Amino acid sequence: MKRIVVVGGSLAGVSAVDELRSRGFDGELVLAGAEPHLPYTRPPLSKEALASGVDAPQLALRDPRWYAERDVTLKLGQAATGLDVRDRLVSFADGTTLSYDGLVIATGSAIPRAVAPGTVELRDLDDARRLDGLLATARTVLVIGAGFIGMETAATARNRGLDVTVVDVAAAPMSRALGSHVGEWFRAKHEAHGVRILCSTGVDRFSPNGSGTRAELSTREVLSADVVLVATGARASTGWLAGSGVPVGDGVECEPTLATGVPGVVAAGDVARWHNGLFGEPMRVEHWTNAVEQGGHAAATLLGDARPFESVPYFWTDQFDAKLRCVGRPLPGDDAEVLVETESKLVVAYGREGRISGAVCVNAARQLAALRQAIAERVPFAGLVHS
Ligand code: FAD
């Protein structure tokens, strides 16, 4: 291969570039991304950076020298708009095209934009800067969506001294991913810090209200807020692949090795859906560690070292003094067993089809490793819970 193009200038893309050079690929290497910024890390955007200043150089995954030393050409600020797999060409918004011998798809996920007038979103650095500025002069914040990003942002805004309300149609915060027990524990945590959490509640209408926004809730309550953040989840960024022949469903449909079935094309990170042999299930994981691991793995596959990517997914979320770490892949409907519960600590194990499928440890780092091991070994759920 003479030229490898990595589309998506973020975590999975940088990880792929790193692995390609580490493995001795000495051809031309282009990292192309839609955003104008040097690749950066997103988790602080709803946490530390939103609390204490959104500083681009501090968030950068690597400094400019790192790319220069590896002879990586950065093509930033241009979205890929199309892919021709027969002639091996990527086209970009500025009308240019790039030919490739190998292609890594790492375009991650994106969120719905401008859901209603007066609402804002949080996915990238520019969003975080804008939100930071709005919070600086706001008194009241309404967060639509009690998922991880909504809840983290609620905690950060509350720590900044603002009045915060969170609204979600689900019965408990984060319950779609982690079930109601963990959700209720976090609801209590937020309420103890003065955040108002309204679950089983939708928004019927938004309307302008002076410099803020009015939200009419499904419960007939009407709320006014200086800032309304919509945090209702992301979708895989696959629009540019339409009609290309790369298989797309809920993300890029990959083989277990992260190859796409199209010669010379692999995918990694939030955008990739693959069959995780460890669980015997297809999955798409929208978390940091997976993007790092898959970026490297997809690069190896592209260079001919194709092995199935089998992993125990992992993620964390920080809200107030609660650090949640989740291993495995709990799904709605899994059995859930509470192993430890206090005001400051929570450990829950999940089981599916008789095997342990995941675990949540809040402020319980010590238990995490053993539970991770149990998931990797797919031990029977009943045995684990009763041991
Ligand atoms: P992304 O980071 O989404 O990057 C994809 C890149 O591709 C973007 O820069 C995008 O602009 C670019 N792109 C998209 N389309 C095109 C195109 N057509 N052409 C060119 N470029 C394109 N995970 C955790 O585990 N723990 C956390 O605490 C946590 N907190 C988070 C907080 C926030 C606010 C956000 C937004 C995410 C958080 N995550 C967290 C998730 C984690 O950041 C993502 O899983 C990770 O960034 C995925 O990396 P990626 O490279 O696959 O995709």
Coordinates of C-alpha atoms and ligand atoms in Angstrom, one line a residue:
M1 CA 0.0 0.0 0.0
K2 CA 1.3 3.4 -1.0
R3 CA -1.3 5.6 0.7
I4 CA -3.6 5.1 3.6
V5 CA -6.3 7.6 4.3
V6 CA -7.9 7.8 7.7
V7 CA -11.2 9.6 7.7
G8 CA -12.2 11.0 11.1
G9 CA -9.7 13.1 12.9
S10 CA -10.4 12.0 16.5
L11 CA -9.7 9.2 18.9
A12 CA -10.1 6.1 16.7
G13 CA -8.4 7.9 13.8
V14 CA -5.3 9.0 15.8
S15 CA -5.1 5.5 17.3
A16 CA -5.1 4.0 13.8
V17 CA -2.4 6.4 12.6
D18 CA -0.3 5.5 15.7
E19 CA -0.6 1.8 15.1
L20 CA 0.1 2.1 11.3
R21 CA 3.4 3.8 11.9
S22 CA 4.3 1.6 14.9
R23 CA 3.9 -1.4 12.7
G24 CA 6.2 0.0 10.1
F25 CA 3.9 1.3 7.5
D26 CA 6.1 3.8 5.7
G27 CA 3.9 5.0 2.8
E28 CA 1.9 8.2 2.7
L29 CA -0.5 8.6 5.6
V30 CA -3.3 11.2 5.6
L31 CA -5.6 11.9 8.6
A32 CA -8.6 13.8 7.4
G33 CA -11.2 15.3 9.7
A34 CA -14.2 17.6 9.4
E35 CA -13.3 19.7 12.4
P36 CA -10.7 22.5 12.1
H37 CA -9.1 21.5 15.4
L38 CA -6.2 19.2 16.1
P39 CA -7.7 15.9 17.2
Y40 CA -8.7 16.2 20.9
T41 CA -10.4 14.2 23.6
R42 CA -14.1 14.6 24.3
P43 CA -14.8 13.4 27.8
P44 CA -13.7 16.6 29.6
L45 CA -16.1 18.6 27.5
S46 CA -19.0 17.8 29.8
K47 CA -16.8 17.6 32.9
E48 CA -13.4 19.2 33.9
A49 CA -13.2 21.5 30.8
L50 CA -16.7 22.7 31.1
A51 CA -16.1 23.3 34.8
S52 CA -12.8 25.2 34.4
G53 CA -12.3 26.4 30.9
V54 CA -12.4 24.8 27.5
D55 CA -8.7 25.0 26.4
A56 CA -8.0 23.5 23.0
P57 CA -4.2 22.8 23.4
Q58 CA -4.9 21.1 26.7
L59 CA -7.5 18.8 25.2
A60 CA -5.4 17.9 22.1
L61 CA -4.7 14.2 21.9
R62 CA -1.2 14.9 20.5
D63 CA 0.8 18.0 19.8
P64 CA 1.6 19.1 16.2
R65 CA 5.1 17.7 16.5
W66 CA 3.8 14.2 17.0
Y67 CA 2.2 14.2 13.6
A68 CA 5.2 15.8 12.0
E69 CA 7.5 13.2 13.5
R70 CA 5.4 10.4 12.0
D71 CA 5.0 12.2 8.7
V72 CA 1.2 12.3 9.0
T73 CA -0.5 14.7 6.6
L74 CA -3.4 16.4 8.4
K75 CA -6.3 17.4 6.3
L76 CA -8.5 19.2 8.8
G77 CA -11.7 21.2 8.4
Q78 CA -13.0 19.3 5.4
A79 CA -15.7 16.7 5.7
A80 CA -15.5 13.6 3.4
T81 CA -18.7 13.7 1.3
G82 CA -18.4 10.6 -0.7
L83 CA -16.6 7.3 -1.3
D84 CA -15.9 5.5 -4.6
V85 CA -14.7 2.0 -3.6
R86 CA -14.1 0.9 -7.2
D87 CA -11.6 3.7 -8.0
R88 CA -10.6 4.0 -4.3
L89 CA -11.3 7.7 -4.0
V90 CA -12.6 9.8 -1.1
S91 CA -14.2 13.1 -2.0
F92 CA -14.3 16.1 0.2
A93 CA -16.6 19.1 0.8
D94 CA -14.0 21.5 -0.9
G95 CA -14.3 19.5 -4.1
T96 CA -11.0 17.7 -3.8
T97 CA -10.5 14.0 -3.9
L98 CA -7.9 11.7 -2.4
S99 CA -7.0 8.3 -3.7
Y100 CA -6.2 5.5 -1.3
D101 CA -4.8 2.0 -1.2
G102 CA -6.1 1.5 2.4
L103 CA -8.9 3.4 4.1
V104 CA -9.8 3.6 7.8
I105 CA -13.4 4.8 8.5
A106 CA -13.3 6.6 11.9
T107 CA -16.1 9.2 11.6
G108 CA -17.5 8.5 15.0
S109 CA -21.0 9.6 15.9
A110 CA -22.9 12.8 15.6
I111 CA -26.0 14.3 17.3
P112 CA -29.1 16.0 16.0
R113 CA -28.6 19.7 15.6
A114 CA -30.9 22.7 16.1
V115 CA -33.7 20.5 17.5
A116 CA -35.6 23.7 18.5
P117 CA -34.9 27.4 18.4
G118 CA -33.0 28.4 21.5
T119 CA -31.6 25.0 22.3
V120 CA -27.9 24.0 22.2
E121 CA -26.1 20.7 21.9
L122 CA -22.8 19.2 23.2
R123 CA -20.6 17.0 21.0
D124 CA -17.5 18.9 20.0
L125 CA -15.1 21.5 21.2
D126 CA -17.0 24.4 19.6
D127 CA -20.2 23.3 21.3
A128 CA -18.4 23.2 24.6
R129 CA -17.0 26.7 24.2
R130 CA -20.4 28.0 23.3
L131 CA -22.0 26.2 26.2
D132 CA -19.3 27.4 28.6
G133 CA -20.0 31.0 27.5
L134 CA -23.7 30.6 27.9
L135 CA -23.4 29.1 31.4
A136 CA -21.2 32.0 32.4
T137 CA -24.1 34.4 32.3
A138 CA -27.0 32.0 33.0
R139 CA -28.9 31.4 36.1
T140 CA -31.1 28.4 35.0
V141 CA -30.4 25.4 32.9
L142 CA -32.7 22.8 31.4
V143 CA -31.2 19.6 30.2
I144 CA -33.3 17.4 27.9
G145 CA -32.0 13.8 28.2
A146 CA -30.8 12.1 31.3
G147 CA -28.2 10.0 29.6
F148 CA -24.5 10.2 30.5
I149 CA -23.7 13.5 28.8
G150 CA -26.9 15.1 30.0
M151 CA -26.3 14.0 33.6
E152 CA -22.6 14.9 33.5
T153 CA -23.4 18.4 32.2
A154 CA -26.2 18.8 34.8
A155 CA -23.7 18.0 37.5
T156 CA -21.1 20.4 36.1
A157 CA -23.6 23.2 35.7
R158 CA -24.9 22.6 39.3
N159 CA -21.3 22.8 40.5
R160 CA -21.0 26.1 38.8
G161 CA -23.9 27.3 41.0
L162 CA -26.7 27.2 38.5
D163 CA -30.3 26.0 39.0
V164 CA -30.5 22.8 36.9
T165 CA -33.5 20.7 35.8
V166 CA -33.2 17.5 33.8
V167 CA -36.1 16.1 31.9
D168 CA -36.3 12.6 30.3
V169 CA -39.1 10.4 29.0
A170 CA -37.3 7.3 30.5
A171 CA -38.4 6.2 34.0
A172 CA -34.9 6.8 35.5
P173 CA -31.6 8.5 34.5
M174 CA -29.3 6.5 32.4
S175 CA -31.7 3.6 32.7
R176 CA -31.6 2.7 29.0
A177 CA -28.0 1.7 29.4
L178 CA -27.8 0.6 33.0
G179 CA -31.3 -0.2 34.3
S180 CA -33.4 1.5 36.9
H181 CA -31.5 0.6 40.1
V182 CA -28.3 2.5 39.0
G183 CA -30.5 5.2 37.6
E184 CA -32.4 5.7 40.8
W185 CA -29.1 5.8 42.8
F186 CA -27.9 8.6 40.5
R187 CA -31.2 10.4 40.7
A188 CA -30.8 10.5 44.5
K189 CA -27.2 11.7 44.1
H190 CA -28.2 14.6 41.8
E191 CA -31.2 15.5 44.0
A192 CA -29.0 15.6 47.1
H193 CA -26.9 18.2 45.2
G194 CA -30.0 20.2 44.3
V195 CA -30.6 19.1 40.7
R196 CA -34.3 18.6 39.8
I197 CA -34.8 15.4 37.9
L198 CA -38.1 14.9 36.0
C199 CA -38.4 11.4 34.5
S200 CA -41.2 9.9 32.6
T201 CA -41.6 13.4 31.2
G202 CA -41.3 14.7 27.7
V203 CA -41.3 18.2 26.2
D204 CA -44.3 19.1 24.0
R205 CA -43.1 22.5 22.8
F206 CA -40.3 25.0 23.0
S207 CA -40.9 28.7 22.6
P208 CA -38.7 31.8 23.0
N209 CA -39.0 33.6 26.3
G210 CA -37.0 36.9 26.4
S211 CA -33.4 35.9 26.1
G212 CA -34.2 32.3 27.2
T213 CA -36.5 29.5 26.3
R214 CA -39.8 28.2 27.6
A215 CA -40.5 24.4 27.6
E216 CA -44.0 23.0 27.9
L217 CA -43.7 19.6 29.5
S218 CA -45.9 16.6 28.9
T219 CA -47.0 17.0 32.6
R220 CA -48.4 20.4 31.7
E221 CA -45.7 22.1 33.8
V222 CA -44.0 25.0 32.0
L223 CA -40.3 25.7 32.6
S224 CA -38.3 28.7 31.6
A225 CA -34.5 28.4 31.3
D226 CA -31.6 30.7 30.2
V227 CA -29.9 27.7 28.6
V228 CA -31.6 24.5 27.2
L229 CA -29.2 21.7 26.3
V230 CA -30.6 18.8 24.2
A231 CA -28.6 15.7 25.0
T232 CA -30.7 12.9 23.6
G233 CA -28.1 10.6 22.1
A234 CA -25.9 10.2 19.1
R235 CA -26.0 8.3 15.8
A236 CA -23.1 6.8 13.8
S237 CA -21.8 9.3 11.2
T238 CA -22.2 7.3 8.0
G239 CA -24.0 9.8 5.7
W240 CA -20.9 10.2 3.5
L241 CA -20.9 6.5 2.8
A242 CA -24.4 6.4 1.3
G243 CA -24.4 4.4 -2.0
S244 CA -20.7 3.6 -1.7
G245 CA -21.1 -0.2 -1.2
V246 CA -19.7 -0.1 2.3
P247 CA -22.3 -1.9 4.3
V248 CA -24.1 0.5 6.6
G249 CA -26.9 -0.1 9.1
D250 CA -26.7 1.1 12.7
G251 CA -23.1 2.1 11.9
V252 CA -20.6 0.5 9.5
E253 CA -21.4 -3.2 9.5
C254 CA -18.0 -4.8 10.1
E255 CA -16.6 -8.3 10.1
P256 CA -15.3 -9.5 13.5
T257 CA -11.8 -8.3 12.4
L258 CA -13.2 -4.8 11.7
A259 CA -12.7 -5.3 8.0
T260 CA -15.8 -4.1 6.1
G261 CA -15.8 -6.7 3.3
V262 CA -14.9 -4.0 0.8
P263 CA -11.2 -4.5 -0.2
G264 CA -8.8 -2.1 1.6
V265 CA -11.5 -0.6 3.9
V266 CA -11.7 -1.1 7.7
A267 CA -13.7 0.8 10.4
A268 CA -13.1 1.7 14.0
G269 CA -14.6 3.5 17.0
D270 CA -18.1 4.9 17.6
V271 CA -19.0 4.3 13.9
A272 CA -18.2 0.6 13.8
R273 CA -20.6 -2.2 14.5
W274 CA -19.1 -5.6 14.7
H275 CA -19.7 -9.1 16.0
N276 CA -17.9 -9.4 19.4
G277 CA -17.1 -13.1 19.7
L278 CA -16.6 -12.9 23.4
F279 CA -20.3 -12.1 23.8
G280 CA -21.5 -13.8 20.7
E281 CA -23.4 -10.6 19.8
P282 CA -23.1 -7.7 17.4
M283 CA -22.4 -4.4 19.1
R284 CA -21.5 -0.8 18.5
V285 CA -19.9 0.9 21.4
E286 CA -19.9 4.7 21.8
H287 CA -17.1 5.0 24.4
W288 CA -13.5 6.2 24.7
T289 CA -11.6 3.0 25.4
N290 CA -13.3 1.2 22.5
A291 CA -12.3 3.9 20.1
V292 CA -8.6 3.6 21.1
E293 CA -8.5 -0.2 21.0
Q294 CA -10.4 -0.5 17.8
G295 CA -8.3 2.2 16.0
G296 CA -5.2 0.1 16.6
H297 CA -6.9 -3.2 15.8
A298 CA -8.4 -1.9 12.5
A299 CA -5.0 -0.6 11.5
A300 CA -3.5 -4.1 12.1
T301 CA -6.3 -5.7 10.1
L302 CA -5.6 -3.3 7.2
L303 CA -1.9 -4.3 7.3
G304 CA -2.8 -8.0 7.0
D305 CA -2.7 -9.0 10.7
A306 CA -6.5 -9.7 10.8
R307 CA -7.7 -11.2 14.0
P308 CA -11.2 -11.0 15.5
F309 CA -11.6 -8.0 17.8
E310 CA -13.0 -9.5 21.1
S311 CA -13.2 -7.1 24.0
V312 CA -14.9 -6.4 27.3
P313 CA -16.2 -2.9 26.7
Y314 CA -15.4 -0.3 29.4
F315 CA -16.5 3.2 30.1
W316 CA -16.7 5.7 32.9
T317 CA -18.8 8.7 33.9
D318 CA -18.1 11.3 36.6
Q319 CA -21.0 13.1 38.3
F320 CA -20.4 15.0 41.5
D321 CA -18.4 12.7 43.8
A322 CA -19.6 9.6 42.0
K323 CA -17.2 7.9 39.6
L324 CA -19.0 5.1 37.7
R325 CA -17.1 2.5 35.9
C326 CA -18.9 0.0 33.7
V327 CA -17.4 -3.1 32.3
G328 CA -19.1 -5.5 29.9
R329 CA -22.3 -4.9 28.0
P330 CA -25.4 -4.7 30.1
L331 CA -28.6 -4.5 28.1
P332 CA -32.1 -3.5 29.0
G333 CA -33.9 -6.6 30.3
D334 CA -30.7 -8.2 31.8
D335 CA -31.0 -9.6 35.3
A336 CA -29.4 -7.1 37.8
E337 CA -28.1 -8.0 41.2
V338 CA -27.0 -5.4 43.7
L339 CA -23.8 -6.6 45.3
V340 CA -22.9 -3.5 47.4
E341 CA -25.0 -0.4 48.1
T342 CA -24.3 2.5 50.4
E343 CA -24.8 6.3 50.0
S344 CA -21.4 6.6 48.5
K345 CA -20.8 3.2 46.8
L346 CA -22.7 0.9 44.5
V347 CA -21.8 -2.4 42.8
V348 CA -24.3 -4.0 40.5
A349 CA -23.7 -7.2 38.3
Y350 CA -25.8 -7.9 35.2
G351 CA -26.6 -11.3 33.7
R352 CA -27.9 -12.4 30.4
E353 CA -28.7 -16.0 29.2
G354 CA -27.2 -17.3 32.4
R355 CA -23.8 -15.6 32.0
I356 CA -22.5 -12.4 33.6
S357 CA -22.9 -9.7 31.0
G358 CA -21.6 -6.6 32.7
A359 CA -21.0 -4.8 36.0
V360 CA -21.2 -1.3 37.3
C361 CA -18.9 -0.1 40.1
V362 CA -19.5 3.4 41.6
N363 CA -16.6 4.6 43.8
A364 CA -15.6 0.9 43.9
A365 CA -12.4 0.5 41.8
R366 CA -11.3 -2.5 43.8
Q367 CA -14.2 -4.7 42.7
L368 CA -13.8 -3.7 39.1
A369 CA -10.9 -5.9 38.1
A370 CA -12.5 -9.1 39.5
L371 CA -15.8 -8.4 37.8
R372 CA -14.0 -7.6 34.5
Q373 CA -12.2 -10.9 34.8
A374 CA -15.5 -12.8 35.4
I375 CA -17.0 -11.1 32.3
A376 CA -14.0 -12.0 30.2
E377 CA -14.3 -15.6 31.4
R378 CA -18.1 -15.5 30.8
V379 CA -18.7 -17.1 34.2
P380 CA -22.3 -18.2 35.1
F381 CA -24.3 -15.3 36.6
A382 CA -25.9 -17.3 39.4
G383 CA -22.5 -18.6 40.6
L384 CA -21.0 -15.1 40.7
V385 CA -23.9 -13.6 42.5
H386 CA -24.0 -16.3 45.2
S387 CA -20.2 -16.5 45.7
Ligands
FAD1 P1 -15.5 10.8 17.4 O1 -14.8 11.2 18.7 O2 -17.0 11.0 17.3 O3 -14.8 11.5 16.2 C1 -15.2 11.3 14.9 C2 -14.5 12.5 14.1 O4 -14.8 12.3 12.8 C3 -15.1 13.8 14.5 O5 -14.0 14.7 14.7 C4 -15.9 14.2 13.3 O6 -16.0 15.6 13.1 C5 -15.2 13.5 12.2 N1 -16.1 13.3 11.1 C6 -17.4 12.9 11.1 N2 -17.9 12.8 9.8 C7 -16.9 13.1 9.0 C8 -16.7 13.2 7.6 N3 -17.7 12.9 6.8 N4 -15.5 13.5 7.1 C9 -14.5 13.8 7.9 N5 -14.5 13.8 9.3 C10 -15.7 13.4 9.8 N6 -16.7 8.1 26.7 C11 -16.3 7.4 27.9 O7 -15.9 6.3 27.8 N7 -16.3 8.1 29.0 C12 -16.7 9.4 29.1 O8 -16.7 10.0 30.2 C13 -17.1 10.1 28.0 N8 -17.5 11.4 28.0 C14 -17.9 12.0 26.9 C15 -18.3 13.3 26.9 C16 -18.7 14.0 25.8 C17 -19.2 15.4 25.9 C18 -18.7 13.3 24.5 C19 -19.2 14.0 23.3 C20 -18.3 12.0 24.4 C21 -17.9 11.3 25.6 N9 -17.5 10.0 25.6 C22 -17.1 9.3 26.7 C23 -17.5 9.2 24.3 C24 -16.1 9.2 23.6 O9 -15.6 10.5 23.6 C25 -16.3 8.7 22.2 O10 -16.7 7.3 22.3 C26 -15.1 8.8 21.3 O11 -14.8 10.2 21.1 C27 -15.2 8.1 20.0 O12 -14.1 8.3 19.2 P2 -14.2 8.2 17.6 O13 -12.9 8.6 17.1 O14 -14.8 6.9 17.3 O15 -15.3 9.2 17.2

